[in-house]
Coordinates of C-alpha atoms in Angstrom, one line a residue:
M132 CA -77.9 -70.0 -93.7
G133 CA -74.9 -67.7 -94.3
K134 CA -73.5 -65.4 -91.7
N135 CA -74.7 -61.8 -91.7
K136 CA -71.7 -59.9 -93.1
V137 CA -72.5 -56.8 -91.1
Q138 CA -72.9 -58.6 -87.8
F139 CA -69.8 -60.7 -88.3
Q140 CA -67.5 -58.0 -89.9
K141 CA -64.0 -57.7 -88.4
G142 CA -64.0 -55.3 -85.5
Y143 CA -61.3 -53.6 -83.5
S144 CA -60.6 -55.8 -80.5
L145 CA -59.6 -54.6 -77.0
V146 CA -56.3 -56.6 -77.5
D147 CA -55.5 -54.6 -80.7
F148 CA -56.5 -51.4 -79.0
I149 CA -54.1 -52.0 -76.1
K150 CA -51.3 -52.8 -78.6
D151 CA -51.9 -49.4 -80.3
Y152 CA -52.7 -47.2 -77.4
G153 CA -51.7 -49.0 -74.2
T154 CA -49.1 -46.4 -73.1
E155 CA -49.2 -42.6 -72.6
E156 CA -46.5 -42.1 -75.1
Q157 CA -48.4 -44.1 -77.8
C158 CA -51.5 -41.9 -77.1
R159 CA -49.4 -38.7 -77.3
Q160 CA -47.8 -39.8 -80.6
A161 CA -51.2 -40.7 -82.1
L162 CA -52.7 -37.4 -81.0
F163 CA -49.7 -35.5 -82.4
K164 CA -50.2 -37.1 -85.9
W165 CA -54.0 -36.5 -85.8
R166 CA -53.5 -32.8 -84.9
W167 CA -50.5 -32.1 -87.1
P168 CA -50.6 -34.7 -89.9
D169 CA -48.0 -32.7 -91.9
G170 CA -45.8 -32.1 -88.9
F171 CA -45.9 -29.4 -86.3
H172 CA -46.5 -25.8 -87.4
C173 CA -46.6 -22.9 -85.0
P174 CA -50.1 -21.4 -84.9
D175 CA -48.6 -17.9 -84.5
C176 CA -45.8 -17.8 -87.1
G177 CA -46.1 -21.1 -89.0
S178 CA -42.6 -22.3 -88.3
D179 CA -42.1 -26.0 -88.2
R180 CA -39.2 -25.9 -85.8
Y181 CA -40.0 -26.5 -82.1
A182 CA -38.7 -27.8 -78.8
L183 CA -40.6 -30.1 -76.5
I184 CA -40.8 -28.9 -72.9
K185 CA -41.4 -32.3 -71.2
T186 CA -42.0 -31.0 -67.7
R187 CA -45.1 -29.1 -68.9
N188 CA -45.9 -31.1 -72.0
L189 CA -45.7 -28.0 -74.3
H190 CA -44.4 -27.5 -77.8
Q191 CA -42.4 -24.3 -78.0
C192 CA -41.7 -22.7 -81.3
S193 CA -38.0 -22.3 -81.9
K194 CA -38.6 -19.1 -83.9
C195 CA -41.2 -17.0 -82.0
H196 CA -41.2 -19.1 -78.7
H197 CA -45.0 -19.4 -78.8
Q198 CA -46.0 -22.4 -76.6
T199 CA -48.7 -24.8 -77.7
S200 CA -50.3 -27.6 -75.7
L201 CA -50.9 -30.9 -77.5
I202 CA -54.4 -31.1 -75.9
S203 CA -55.5 -27.5 -76.2
G204 CA -58.7 -27.1 -78.2
T205 CA -59.6 -30.8 -77.8
I206 CA -61.9 -32.7 -75.5
F207 CA -58.8 -33.5 -73.4
E208 CA -58.1 -29.8 -72.7
Q209 CA -57.4 -29.1 -69.0
T210 CA -57.9 -32.8 -68.1
K211 CA -56.1 -34.3 -65.2
L212 CA -56.7 -37.8 -66.4
P213 CA -54.0 -39.7 -68.4
L214 CA -54.6 -39.9 -72.2
T215 CA -54.7 -43.7 -71.8
T216 CA -57.9 -43.4 -69.7
W217 CA -59.5 -41.0 -72.3
F218 CA -58.5 -43.3 -75.2
M219 CA -59.9 -46.3 -73.4
A220 CA -63.2 -44.4 -72.7
I221 CA -63.5 -43.4 -76.4
H222 CA -62.9 -47.0 -77.4
L223 CA -65.6 -48.4 -75.0
V224 CA -68.2 -45.7 -75.9
T225 CA -67.7 -46.0 -79.7
Q226 CA -67.6 -49.8 -79.7
A227 CA -70.6 -50.5 -77.5
K228 CA -73.3 -51.8 -79.8
T229 CA -76.2 -51.0 -77.5
G230 CA -74.7 -48.0 -75.8
L231 CA -72.7 -47.7 -72.6
S232 CA -74.0 -46.1 -69.4
A233 CA -71.9 -43.6 -67.4
L234 CA -72.0 -46.1 -64.5
A235 CA -70.6 -48.9 -66.7
L236 CA -67.9 -46.5 -68.0
K237 CA -67.0 -45.5 -64.4
R238 CA -66.4 -49.1 -63.5
Q239 CA -64.4 -49.9 -66.6
V240 CA -62.0 -47.0 -66.6
G241 CA -61.8 -46.4 -62.8
V242 CA -63.0 -42.9 -62.4
S243 CA -65.8 -41.3 -60.4
Y244 CA -69.4 -41.4 -61.7
N245 CA -69.4 -37.6 -62.3
T246 CA -66.1 -37.8 -64.3
A247 CA -67.4 -40.8 -66.3
W248 CA -70.7 -38.9 -67.1
S249 CA -68.7 -35.8 -68.2
M250 CA -66.4 -37.9 -70.3
K251 CA -69.2 -39.7 -72.0
Q252 CA -71.1 -36.4 -72.8
K253 CA -67.9 -34.9 -74.4
I254 CA -67.2 -38.0 -76.5
M255 CA -70.8 -38.2 -77.7
Q256 CA -70.8 -34.5 -78.6
V257 CA -67.7 -34.9 -80.7
M258 CA -69.2 -38.0 -82.4
K259 CA -72.4 -36.0 -83.2
E260 CA -70.4 -33.0 -84.5
R261 CA -68.3 -35.3 -86.7
D262 CA -71.5 -36.9 -88.1
D263 CA -73.0 -33.5 -88.8
S264 CA -69.9 -32.4 -90.7
K265 CA -70.3 -35.3 -93.2
P266 CA -73.4 -35.1 -95.3
L267 CA -75.1 -38.4 -96.2
S268 CA -74.9 -39.5 -99.8
G269 CA -76.1 -42.2 -102.2
T270 CA -79.2 -44.1 -101.1
V271 CA -80.7 -42.7 -97.9
Q272 CA -83.6 -43.9 -95.8
L273 CA -85.3 -41.0 -94.0
D274 CA -88.0 -41.0 -91.3
D275 CA -89.5 -38.4 -89.0
V276 CA -89.6 -39.2 -85.3
Y277 CA -90.9 -37.7 -82.1
W278 CA -88.9 -38.2 -78.8
G279 CA -90.7 -38.0 -75.5
G280 CA -94.0 -39.0 -74.0
E281 CA -97.3 -37.3 -73.3
R282 CA -97.8 -35.1 -70.2
R283 CA -100.7 -35.9 -68.0
G284 CA -103.6 -33.6 -68.9
G285 CA -101.7 -32.2 -71.9
K286 CA -102.2 -32.7 -75.6
R287 CA -102.0 -36.1 -77.0
G288 CA -100.3 -37.5 -80.2
R289 CA -98.1 -35.3 -82.3
G290 CA -99.4 -32.1 -80.7
S291 CA -97.9 -33.0 -77.3
E292 CA -95.7 -30.2 -76.0
N293 CA -93.4 -32.8 -74.4
K294 CA -92.4 -34.4 -77.7
T295 CA -89.4 -33.3 -79.6
P296 CA -89.4 -33.7 -83.4
F297 CA -86.2 -35.0 -85.1
V298 CA -85.1 -36.5 -88.3
A299 CA -83.4 -39.9 -88.5
A300 CA -81.6 -40.7 -91.7
V301 CA -79.4 -43.7 -92.7
A302 CA -77.1 -44.0 -95.7
L303 CA -76.9 -47.5 -97.3
N304 CA -74.2 -49.1 -99.5
G305 CA -74.9 -51.0 -102.7
N306 CA -76.0 -54.1 -100.8
G307 CA -78.5 -52.2 -98.7
H308 CA -76.4 -52.3 -95.6
P309 CA -76.2 -49.2 -93.3
I310 CA -72.9 -47.4 -93.4
S311 CA -73.6 -44.1 -91.7
M312 CA -76.5 -42.3 -90.0
N313 CA -77.6 -38.8 -89.0
M314 CA -80.1 -37.7 -86.3
N315 CA -81.0 -34.1 -85.8
V316 CA -83.6 -32.2 -83.9
V317 CA -85.8 -30.0 -86.2
K318 CA -88.5 -27.4 -85.6
G319 CA -91.1 -29.5 -87.2
F320 CA -91.9 -31.5 -90.4
Q321 CA -93.0 -28.7 -92.6
S322 CA -91.5 -28.7 -96.1
A323 CA -89.4 -25.6 -95.5
E324 CA -87.8 -27.1 -92.4
I325 CA -87.1 -30.5 -94.1
T326 CA -85.6 -28.6 -97.0
R327 CA -83.3 -26.7 -94.7
W328 CA -82.2 -29.9 -93.0
A329 CA -81.6 -31.6 -96.4
K330 CA -79.4 -28.8 -97.7
R331 CA -77.2 -29.2 -94.7
H332 CA -77.1 -33.0 -94.2
L333 CA -77.6 -34.5 -97.7
E334 CA -75.3 -34.5 -100.7
P335 CA -76.9 -33.2 -103.9
G336 CA -78.0 -36.1 -106.0
S337 CA -78.8 -38.5 -103.1
L338 CA -81.7 -40.9 -103.6
V339 CA -83.9 -40.5 -100.6
Y340 CA -86.7 -42.9 -99.5
S341 CA -89.2 -41.9 -96.9
D342 CA -92.8 -42.7 -96.0

């Protein structure tokens, strides 16, 4: 029997990660390129000339003297943790096949439980926002799901007030392998609500399968 190509696909090892982001300077350079892929431009005047104030980690425009922080407007804003700790946390959370608890994250990056919990929530929120910004396309498998259990003495089944309806959708490649997914809370499974969801999260022309 041949190997499952999805299960045995090449990953991004911890060794490779440390080579790329093992120092604070490597992390800062990577963040700079992601934030300003075409080079720094002052958010006030648009000038591309700047000076780096190393003592405060600020980029100061040489024309209007506006100061910009590399981490402002990101999940790292106002953090007291090194970027290496953040980058490691992002790697661990995104690479965990079955999820990573805040307690496990605490132990692996060496922070308090509350800090680990906060970091994980921010990382997962960014992941969800990124997924929501990219509509699924091609062949999509769709299902409606309820999250939660029944309250004692309350309604049972789909009418339970403790159950939250959401839509789970997975885009497949030509070989039927999952390549991306989307999960969103909805108000219900009426046609109007599913249509609203589809307009936001599916590319026109997608082939959708659902029971």
